[in-house]
XYZ file of C-alpha atoms in Angstrom:
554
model
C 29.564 -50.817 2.073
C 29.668 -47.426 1.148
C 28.950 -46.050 -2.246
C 31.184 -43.477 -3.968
C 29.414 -40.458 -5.019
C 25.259 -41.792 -4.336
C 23.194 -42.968 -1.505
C 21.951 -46.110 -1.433
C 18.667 -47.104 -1.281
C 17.805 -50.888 -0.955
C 18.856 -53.918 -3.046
C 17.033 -54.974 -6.195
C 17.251 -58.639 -8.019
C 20.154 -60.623 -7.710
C 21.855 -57.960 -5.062
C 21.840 -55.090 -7.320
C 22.258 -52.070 -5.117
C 20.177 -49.551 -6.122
C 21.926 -46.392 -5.652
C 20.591 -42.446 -6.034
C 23.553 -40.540 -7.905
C 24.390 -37.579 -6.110
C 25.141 -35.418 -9.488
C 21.582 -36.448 -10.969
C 19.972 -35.818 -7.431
C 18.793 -32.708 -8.645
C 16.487 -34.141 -11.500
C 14.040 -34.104 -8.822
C 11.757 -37.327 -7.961
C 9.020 -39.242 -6.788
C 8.022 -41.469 -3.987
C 4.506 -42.820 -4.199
C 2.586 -45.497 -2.885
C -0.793 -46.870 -1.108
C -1.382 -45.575 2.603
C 0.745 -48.378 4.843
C 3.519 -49.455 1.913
C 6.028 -48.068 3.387
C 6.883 -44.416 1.677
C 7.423 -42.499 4.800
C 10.313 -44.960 5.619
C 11.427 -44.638 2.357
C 11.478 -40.633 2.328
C 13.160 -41.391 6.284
C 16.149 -42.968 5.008
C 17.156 -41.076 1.288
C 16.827 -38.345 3.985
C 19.403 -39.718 6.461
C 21.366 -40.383 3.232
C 21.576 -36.869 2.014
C 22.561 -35.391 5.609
C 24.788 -37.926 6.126
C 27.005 -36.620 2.293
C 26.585 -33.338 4.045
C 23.095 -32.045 1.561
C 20.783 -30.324 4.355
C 17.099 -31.257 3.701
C 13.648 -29.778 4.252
C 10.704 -31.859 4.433
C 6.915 -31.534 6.201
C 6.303 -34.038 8.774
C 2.488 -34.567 8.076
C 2.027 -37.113 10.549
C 4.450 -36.405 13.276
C 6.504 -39.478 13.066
C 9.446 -37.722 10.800
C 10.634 -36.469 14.138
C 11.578 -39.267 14.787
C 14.793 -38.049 12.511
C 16.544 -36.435 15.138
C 17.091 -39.560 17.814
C 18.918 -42.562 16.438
C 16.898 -45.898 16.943
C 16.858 -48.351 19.362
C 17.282 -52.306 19.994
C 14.708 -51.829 21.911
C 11.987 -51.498 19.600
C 9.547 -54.225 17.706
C 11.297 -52.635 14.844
C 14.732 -53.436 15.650
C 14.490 -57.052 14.341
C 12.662 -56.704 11.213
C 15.426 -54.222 9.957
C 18.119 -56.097 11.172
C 16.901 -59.153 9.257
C 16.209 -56.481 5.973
C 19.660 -54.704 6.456
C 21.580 -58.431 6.253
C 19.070 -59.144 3.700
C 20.133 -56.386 1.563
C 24.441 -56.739 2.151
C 24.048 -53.629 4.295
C 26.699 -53.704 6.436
C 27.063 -50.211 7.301
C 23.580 -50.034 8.481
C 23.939 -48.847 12.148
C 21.316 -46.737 14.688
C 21.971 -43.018 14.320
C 21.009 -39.891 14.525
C 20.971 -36.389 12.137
C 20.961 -32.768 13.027
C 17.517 -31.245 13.308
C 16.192 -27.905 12.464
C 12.128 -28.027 14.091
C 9.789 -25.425 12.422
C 6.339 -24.338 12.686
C 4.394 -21.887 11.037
C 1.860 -21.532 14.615
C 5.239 -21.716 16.123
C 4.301 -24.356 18.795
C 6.436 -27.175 18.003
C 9.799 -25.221 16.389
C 10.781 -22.269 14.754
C 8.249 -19.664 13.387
C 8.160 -19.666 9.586
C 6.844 -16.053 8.966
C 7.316 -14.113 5.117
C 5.416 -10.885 4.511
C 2.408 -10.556 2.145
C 4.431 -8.840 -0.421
C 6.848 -11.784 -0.886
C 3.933 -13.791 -1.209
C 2.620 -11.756 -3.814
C -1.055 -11.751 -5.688
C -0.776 -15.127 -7.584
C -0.149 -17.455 -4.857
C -2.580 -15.626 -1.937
C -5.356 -15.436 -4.795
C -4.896 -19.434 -4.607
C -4.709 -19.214 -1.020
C -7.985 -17.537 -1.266
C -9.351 -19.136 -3.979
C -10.015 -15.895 -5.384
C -11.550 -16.208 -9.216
C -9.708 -13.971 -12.183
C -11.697 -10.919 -11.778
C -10.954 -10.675 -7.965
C -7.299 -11.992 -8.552
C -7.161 -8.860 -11.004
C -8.048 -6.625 -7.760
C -5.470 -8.017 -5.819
C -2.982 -7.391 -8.351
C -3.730 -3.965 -8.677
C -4.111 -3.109 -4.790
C -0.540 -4.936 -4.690
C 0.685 -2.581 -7.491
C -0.793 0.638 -5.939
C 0.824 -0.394 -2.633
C 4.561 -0.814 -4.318
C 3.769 2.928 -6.211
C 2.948 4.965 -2.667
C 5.751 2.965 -1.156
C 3.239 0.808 1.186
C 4.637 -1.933 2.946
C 2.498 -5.022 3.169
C 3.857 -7.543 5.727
C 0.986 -8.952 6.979
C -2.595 -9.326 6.846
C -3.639 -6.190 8.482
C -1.262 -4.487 5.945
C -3.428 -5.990 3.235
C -6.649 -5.269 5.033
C -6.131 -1.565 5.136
C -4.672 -1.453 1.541
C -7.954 -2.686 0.318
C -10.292 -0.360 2.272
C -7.949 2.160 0.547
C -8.519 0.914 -2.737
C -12.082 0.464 -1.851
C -12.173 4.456 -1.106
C -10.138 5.528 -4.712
C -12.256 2.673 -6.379
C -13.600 5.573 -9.064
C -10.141 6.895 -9.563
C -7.949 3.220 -9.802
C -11.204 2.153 -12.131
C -10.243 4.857 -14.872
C -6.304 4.018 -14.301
C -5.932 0.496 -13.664
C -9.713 -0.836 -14.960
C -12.711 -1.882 -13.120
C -12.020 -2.125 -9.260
C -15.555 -2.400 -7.427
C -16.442 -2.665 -4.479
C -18.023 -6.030 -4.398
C -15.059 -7.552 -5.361
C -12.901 -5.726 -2.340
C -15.505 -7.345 -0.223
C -15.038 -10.728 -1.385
C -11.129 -10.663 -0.826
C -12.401 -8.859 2.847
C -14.006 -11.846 3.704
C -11.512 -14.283 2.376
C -8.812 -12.901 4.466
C -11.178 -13.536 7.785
C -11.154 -17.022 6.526
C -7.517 -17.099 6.111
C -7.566 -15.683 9.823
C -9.426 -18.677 11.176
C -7.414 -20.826 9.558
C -4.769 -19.032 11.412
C -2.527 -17.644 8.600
C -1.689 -14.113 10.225
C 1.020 -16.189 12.243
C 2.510 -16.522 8.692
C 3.205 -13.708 7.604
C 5.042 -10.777 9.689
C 8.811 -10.073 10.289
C 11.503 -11.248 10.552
C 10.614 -12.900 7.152
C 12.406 -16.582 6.975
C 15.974 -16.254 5.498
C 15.993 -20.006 3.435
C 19.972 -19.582 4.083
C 19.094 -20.700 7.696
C 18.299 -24.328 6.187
C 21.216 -24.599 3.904
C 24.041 -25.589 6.645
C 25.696 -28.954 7.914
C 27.075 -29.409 11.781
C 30.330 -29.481 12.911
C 30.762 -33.324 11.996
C 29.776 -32.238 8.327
C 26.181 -33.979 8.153
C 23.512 -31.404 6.439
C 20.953 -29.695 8.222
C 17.557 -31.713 8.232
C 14.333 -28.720 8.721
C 11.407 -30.989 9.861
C 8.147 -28.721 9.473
C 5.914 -29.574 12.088
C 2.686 -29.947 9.329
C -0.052 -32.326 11.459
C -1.624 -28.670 12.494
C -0.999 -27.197 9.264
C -2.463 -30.149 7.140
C -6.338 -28.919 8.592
C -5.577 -26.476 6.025
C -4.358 -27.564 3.046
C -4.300 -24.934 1.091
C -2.536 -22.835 3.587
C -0.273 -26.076 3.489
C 0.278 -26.556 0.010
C 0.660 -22.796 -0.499
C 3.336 -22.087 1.838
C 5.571 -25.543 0.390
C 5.144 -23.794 -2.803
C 6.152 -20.246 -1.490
C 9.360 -21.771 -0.104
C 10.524 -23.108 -3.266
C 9.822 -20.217 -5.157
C 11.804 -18.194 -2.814
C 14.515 -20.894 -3.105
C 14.118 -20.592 -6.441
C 14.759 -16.382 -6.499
C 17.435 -16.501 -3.278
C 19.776 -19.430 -4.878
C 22.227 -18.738 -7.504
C 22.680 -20.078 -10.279
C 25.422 -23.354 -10.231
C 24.014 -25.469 -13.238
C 24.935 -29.173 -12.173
C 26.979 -29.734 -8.800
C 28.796 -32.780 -7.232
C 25.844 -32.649 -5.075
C 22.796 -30.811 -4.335
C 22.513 -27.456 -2.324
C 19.138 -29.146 -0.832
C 16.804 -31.771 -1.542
C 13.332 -30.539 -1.070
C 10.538 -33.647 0.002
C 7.263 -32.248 -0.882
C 4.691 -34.843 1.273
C 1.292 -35.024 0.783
C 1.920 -33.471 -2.681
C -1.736 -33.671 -4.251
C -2.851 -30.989 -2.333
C -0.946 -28.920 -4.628
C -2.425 -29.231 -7.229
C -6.318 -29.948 -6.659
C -8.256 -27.380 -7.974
C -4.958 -25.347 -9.014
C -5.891 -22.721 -11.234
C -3.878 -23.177 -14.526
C -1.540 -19.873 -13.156
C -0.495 -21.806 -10.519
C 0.598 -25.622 -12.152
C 2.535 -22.901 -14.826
C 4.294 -21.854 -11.829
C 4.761 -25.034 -10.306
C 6.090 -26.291 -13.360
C 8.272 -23.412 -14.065
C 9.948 -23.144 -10.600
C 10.671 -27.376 -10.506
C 11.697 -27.447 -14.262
C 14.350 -23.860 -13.252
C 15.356 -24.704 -9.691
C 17.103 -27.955 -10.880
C 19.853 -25.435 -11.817
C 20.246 -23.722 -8.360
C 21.178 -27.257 -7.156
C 18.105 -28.191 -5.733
C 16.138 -30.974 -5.946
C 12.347 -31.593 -5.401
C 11.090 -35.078 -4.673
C 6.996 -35.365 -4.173
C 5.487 -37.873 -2.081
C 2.007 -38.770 -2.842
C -0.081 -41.401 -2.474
C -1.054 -41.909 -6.487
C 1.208 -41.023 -8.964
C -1.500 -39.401 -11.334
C -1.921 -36.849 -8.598
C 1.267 -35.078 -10.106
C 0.556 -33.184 -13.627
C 2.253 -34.658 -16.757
C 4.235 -31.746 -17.521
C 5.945 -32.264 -13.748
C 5.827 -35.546 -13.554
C 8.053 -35.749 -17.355
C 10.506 -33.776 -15.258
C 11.145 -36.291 -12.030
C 14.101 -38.425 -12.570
C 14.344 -40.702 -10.198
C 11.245 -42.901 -8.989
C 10.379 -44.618 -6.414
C 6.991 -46.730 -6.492
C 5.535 -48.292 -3.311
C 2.637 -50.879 -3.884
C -0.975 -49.896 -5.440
C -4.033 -50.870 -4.267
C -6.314 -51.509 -7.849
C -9.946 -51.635 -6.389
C -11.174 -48.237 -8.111
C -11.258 -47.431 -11.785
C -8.914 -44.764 -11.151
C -6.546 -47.329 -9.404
C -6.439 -49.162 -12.103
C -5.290 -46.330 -14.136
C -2.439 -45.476 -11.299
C -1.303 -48.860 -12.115
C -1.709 -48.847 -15.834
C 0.251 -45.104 -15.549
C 3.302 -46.206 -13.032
C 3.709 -49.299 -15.712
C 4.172 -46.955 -18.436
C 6.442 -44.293 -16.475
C 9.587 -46.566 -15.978
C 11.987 -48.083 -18.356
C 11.397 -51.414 -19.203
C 12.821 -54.155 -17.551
C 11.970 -57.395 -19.042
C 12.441 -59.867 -15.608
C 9.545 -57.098 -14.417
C 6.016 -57.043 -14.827
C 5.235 -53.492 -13.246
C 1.268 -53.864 -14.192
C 1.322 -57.053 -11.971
C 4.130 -56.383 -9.408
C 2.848 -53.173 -8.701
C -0.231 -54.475 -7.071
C 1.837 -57.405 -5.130
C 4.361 -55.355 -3.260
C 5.499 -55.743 0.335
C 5.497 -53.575 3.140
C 9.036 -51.508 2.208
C 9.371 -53.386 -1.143
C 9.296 -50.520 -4.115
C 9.622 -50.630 -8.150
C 12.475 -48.028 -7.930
C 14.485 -46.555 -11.176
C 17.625 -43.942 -10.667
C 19.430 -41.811 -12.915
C 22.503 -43.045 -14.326
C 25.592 -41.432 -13.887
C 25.114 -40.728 -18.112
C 21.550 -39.098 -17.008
C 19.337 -41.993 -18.672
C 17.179 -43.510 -16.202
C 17.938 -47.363 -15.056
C 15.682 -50.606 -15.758
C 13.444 -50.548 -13.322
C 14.178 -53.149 -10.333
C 11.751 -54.726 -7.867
C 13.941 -53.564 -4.766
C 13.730 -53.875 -0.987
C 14.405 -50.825 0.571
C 16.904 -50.317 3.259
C 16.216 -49.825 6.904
C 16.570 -46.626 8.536
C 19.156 -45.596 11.190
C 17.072 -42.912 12.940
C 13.758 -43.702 14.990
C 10.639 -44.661 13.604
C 8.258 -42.461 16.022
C 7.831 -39.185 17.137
C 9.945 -37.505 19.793
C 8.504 -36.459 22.873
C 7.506 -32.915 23.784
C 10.489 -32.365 26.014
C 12.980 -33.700 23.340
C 11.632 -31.277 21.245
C 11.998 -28.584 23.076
C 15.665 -29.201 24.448
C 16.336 -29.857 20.696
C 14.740 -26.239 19.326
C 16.675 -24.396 22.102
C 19.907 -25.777 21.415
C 19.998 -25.901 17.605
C 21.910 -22.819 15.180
C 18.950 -21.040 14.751
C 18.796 -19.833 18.387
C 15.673 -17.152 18.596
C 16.661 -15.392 15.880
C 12.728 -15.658 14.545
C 11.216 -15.541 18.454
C 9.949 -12.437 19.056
C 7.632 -10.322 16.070
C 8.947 -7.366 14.845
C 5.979 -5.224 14.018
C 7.529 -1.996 12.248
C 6.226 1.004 10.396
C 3.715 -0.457 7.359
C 0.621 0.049 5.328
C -1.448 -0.156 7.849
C 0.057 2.403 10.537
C 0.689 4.497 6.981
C -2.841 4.844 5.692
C -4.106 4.797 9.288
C -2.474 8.390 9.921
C -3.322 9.740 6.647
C -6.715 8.681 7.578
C -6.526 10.708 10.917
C -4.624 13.516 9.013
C -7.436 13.703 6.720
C -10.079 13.386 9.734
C -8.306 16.207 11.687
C -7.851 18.414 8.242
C -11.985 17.813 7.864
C -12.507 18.183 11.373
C -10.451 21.496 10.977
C -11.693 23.294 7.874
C -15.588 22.213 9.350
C -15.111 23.698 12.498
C -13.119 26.842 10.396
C -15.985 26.869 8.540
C -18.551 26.796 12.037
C -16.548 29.843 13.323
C -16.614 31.466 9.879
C -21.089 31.066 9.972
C -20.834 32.359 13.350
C -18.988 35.174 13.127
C -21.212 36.012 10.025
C -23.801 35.461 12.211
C -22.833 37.360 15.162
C -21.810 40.176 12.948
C -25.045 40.095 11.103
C -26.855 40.480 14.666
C -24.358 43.350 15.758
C -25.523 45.552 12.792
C -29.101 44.661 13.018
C -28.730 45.503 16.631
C -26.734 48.903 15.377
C -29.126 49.819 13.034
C -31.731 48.944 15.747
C -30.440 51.264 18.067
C -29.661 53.955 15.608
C -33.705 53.965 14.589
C -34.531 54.015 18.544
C -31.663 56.896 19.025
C -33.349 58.768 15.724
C -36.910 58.049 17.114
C -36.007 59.343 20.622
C -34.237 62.485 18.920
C -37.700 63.209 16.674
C -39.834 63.008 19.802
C -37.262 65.577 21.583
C -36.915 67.412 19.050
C -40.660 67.804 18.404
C -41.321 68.067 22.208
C -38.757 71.237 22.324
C -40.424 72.145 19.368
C -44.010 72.078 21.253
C -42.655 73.620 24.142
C -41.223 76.540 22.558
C -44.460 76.876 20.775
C -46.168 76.783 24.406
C -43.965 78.929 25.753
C -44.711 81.885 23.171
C -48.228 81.359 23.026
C -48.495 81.681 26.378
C -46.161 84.958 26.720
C -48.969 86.262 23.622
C -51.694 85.455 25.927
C -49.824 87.067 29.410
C -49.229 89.942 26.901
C -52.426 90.347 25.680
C -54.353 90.302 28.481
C -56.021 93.110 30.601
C -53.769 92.842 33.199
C -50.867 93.205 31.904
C -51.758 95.722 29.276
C -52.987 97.605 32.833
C -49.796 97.506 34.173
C -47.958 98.455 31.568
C -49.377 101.630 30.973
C -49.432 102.635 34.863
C -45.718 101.706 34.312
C -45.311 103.666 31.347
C -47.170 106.436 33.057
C -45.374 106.047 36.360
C -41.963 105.969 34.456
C -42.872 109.150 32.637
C -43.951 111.028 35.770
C -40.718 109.509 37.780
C -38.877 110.282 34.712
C -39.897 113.832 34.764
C -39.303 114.163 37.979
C -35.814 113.139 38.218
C -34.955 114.807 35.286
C -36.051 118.132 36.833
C -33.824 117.343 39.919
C -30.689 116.602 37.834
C -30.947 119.624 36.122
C -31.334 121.836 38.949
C -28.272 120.279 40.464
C -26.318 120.595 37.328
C -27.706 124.141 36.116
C -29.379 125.666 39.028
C -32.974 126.714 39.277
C -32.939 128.454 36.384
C -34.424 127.087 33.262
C -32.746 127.189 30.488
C -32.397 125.297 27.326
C -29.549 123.529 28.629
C -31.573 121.829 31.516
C -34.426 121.313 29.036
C -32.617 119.036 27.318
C -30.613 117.231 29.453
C -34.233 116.256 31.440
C -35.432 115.212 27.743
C -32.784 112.631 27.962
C -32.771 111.468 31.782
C -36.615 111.033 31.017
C -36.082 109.208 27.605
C -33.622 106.568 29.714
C -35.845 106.367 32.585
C -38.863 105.621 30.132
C -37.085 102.783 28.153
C -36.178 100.853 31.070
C -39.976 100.874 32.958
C -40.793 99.985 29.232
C -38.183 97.098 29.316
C -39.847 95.676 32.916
């Protein structure tokens, strides 16, 4: 029987079909319920339901068995009989083994698509909680985020963020007087964090391509919406990481989707599993945000339903805003059980055939309390109502189904291969060497500059040196010319003043005056005859002068 405009989901008192209306399926909702009642089936077959009015759906498979979406079941399984006794049960004759188109992701990769975003898109708020950063160090974050966006750093993935903070670390003094107190202790401590987010194996998050959510908004070519199964069972020994990345999605949902206020049907129904994680130990930052982006998201057409085990595990101020509820049994052995129960009881409208306080406790294995929206938007009495079998498998699929599955679906390997392109890190990582060769360059300028000083220093000392020694040598010539010439006369004094030589000088002088005489005579014979005048007197006054001076000059 099909149902005009909703999806049915099981059949309460007196055949009552309990159907989720399709223009009130983005009021969000809630499926909760002990371990074993019977919520995963639940979530299995509203899911089949949307895909099947052509709404694509994301949900995390926590366990593995939500695989199980993607292969119709079989008559073959211990299964088969127990919902083919529920489905007559219930009137539901259109109940028939089927299968929906599968999107597989993974944020490791392994087991589907890689789900990567960048670090900026992330922003401070939610990797503080993804730290578990306190204010003061959140406050750092902020501002290394905000110094980043003003030098035009990209940060796209953790090594991005690394060497953004050993650059704030470095400017610490100068961001302090700009931006307030950034120390160094506090870089450290978001250092260290991020090796714990490595471990945890978060760097295979974030990187490019960055997810594009309009790759899960899509139906096949027989109309049935997309279902994205997130392979989680790897993801959940991390729940933070977990819970953090759920909430990243929708808040990029949230900022990608316009606006379309309330549609026939959603854009996508969003299953948030395991949703306590969440919100334990949420800073009060984060449940604001939480509650902003389910209460604003509602009117971008889509819809969030948690699934959690306890129902007081969702805030008030989220849970006030979850229309349509689904209630599994609950176990009251604890104190805090008992309060789950006393909670769920107040929660739905009254019904008064149902005791919630007391049915609540007594439920079957896929019996739920459920109340819907009305097509007026007031919620319905709440019904004790057996839920409907589901069409697709009830187990995993196996590693080869998978994989045929991931390489034949529309995403193709669009988000295969990392692109690792210009960021921060190769940024500040050449400034850094530009700044090391700059150093490198003014020391060694610096090294030449000492040892040309140096070298000229020792040129004049070795100048001046050798002008002394050439001065020095000069005086000692000098004086030993000086000494010489001194020698030189005293000893013609002493040669002239000796016996000797005083001796032969006057033999000379007389020799020269006899020879002189002599010769004289001769000359003037030849030149006046033998007679003697005055003539020849003189003339041998003269020869004998000459002849005298130059036996005196000898």
């Amino acid at each position: 029987m099909a149902d005009e405009g909703g999806i049915f989901i099981g059949t309460g008192a007196g055949g009552a079909r309990q159907v989720l209306n399709l223009r009130r399926a983005n009021r969000h909702g809630l499926i909760a319920g002990a371990t074993g009642t019977g919520k995963t089936v639940t979530l299995q077959g509203i899911a089949e339901g949307f895909s099947k009015v052509g709404v694509p759906v994301f949900v995390a498979d926590v366990k593995g068995d939500l695989s199980g979406l993607a292969m119709p079941g079989s008559p073959t399984t211990k299964l088969h009989e127990i919902f083919k006794a529920r489905a007559a049960e219930i009137g539901d004759t259109d109940w028939a083994y089927a299968d929906t188109p599968v999107q597989f992701w993974d944020l490791f990769g392994e087991q589907g698509h890689p789900i990567r975003t960048t670090v900026s898109e992330m922003g401070p708020l939610l990797l503080s909680r993804l730290m578990g950063l306190n204010e003061v160090q959140e406050g750092v974050l902020t501002i290394a985020f905000h110094v980043a966006d003003k030098d035009g750093l990209l940060l796209l993935d953790l090594d991005d963020l690394q060497s953004m903070l050993v650059h704030c670390a470095e400017r610490a003094d100068e961001l302090s007087t700009t931006y307030g107190n950034v120390s160094k202790q506090s870089v450290g401590t978001i250092q260290r964090s991020l090796l714990q987010l490595r471990a945890q194996g978060a760097e295979h998050f974030f990187g490019e391509p960055a997810l594009s959510t309009k790759d899960f908004i899509g139906v096949d070519d027989q109309g049935r919406g997309f279902v994205n199964i997130l392979a989680a069972d790897k993801l959940m020994a991390s729940p933070k990481l977990y819970a953090t990345f759920l909430l990243w999605l929708l808040s990029e949902l949230f900022e990608s989707l316009p606006e379309i206020g309330d549609p026939d049907k959603p854009t996508l129904v969003f299953f948030f599993d395991e949703a306590h994680l969440l919100f334990e130990d949420a800073p009060p930052a984060l449940t604001e945000k939480v509650e902003q982006v389910v209460r604003l998201i509602r009117s971008k057409g889509v819809g969030v339903y948690f699934v959690t085990q306890n129902p007081i595990d969702i805030p008030d101020k989220i849970a006030g805003q979850l229309g349509n509820r689904v209630q599994h049994a609950l176990r009251a052995f604890t104190p805090r059980d008992q309060q789950a129960v006393k909670s769920a009881a107040t929660t739905f409208r009254a019904n008064p055939g149902v005791d919630v306080a007391t049915i609540i406790t007594e439920l079957k294995v896929g019996e739920a309390l459920v109340s819907l929206l009305l097509p007026d938007g007031s919620p319905s009495p709440v019904e004790r109502t057996l839920i409907k079998p589901p069409c697709t498998r009830v187990a995993p699929v196996t590693a080869e189904e998978r994989k045929v599955m991931v390489q034949t679906d529309a995403v193709g390997d669009k988000y295969d291969a990392l692109v690792d392109r210009e960021s921060a890190e190769e940024l500040l990582n050449a400034k850094s060497h530009e700044a090391a060769a700059a150093a490198a360059e003014a020391a060694a300028k610096t090294e030449a500059e000492k040892a040309a000083a140096a070298r000229a220093k020792e040129d004049a000392r070795a100048a001046k040196e050798a002008e002394r020694v050439r001065i020095a040598a000069q005086r000692d010539a000098d004086r030993q010319a000086k000494l010489e010439a001194q020698a030189q006369r005293q000893a013609e004094r002493e040669a002239a003043n000796s016996p000797w030589n005083k001796a032969a000088t006057s033999a000379a002088r007389s020799a020269s005056s006899a020879i002189g005489r002599q010769v004289a005579n001769e000359i003037s014979k030849q030149v006046f005859g033998s007679s003697r005048g005055a003539g020849s007197s003189v003339v041998g006054g003269i020869v004998r002068g000459i002849l005298g001076g130059l036996f005196k000059g000898r």
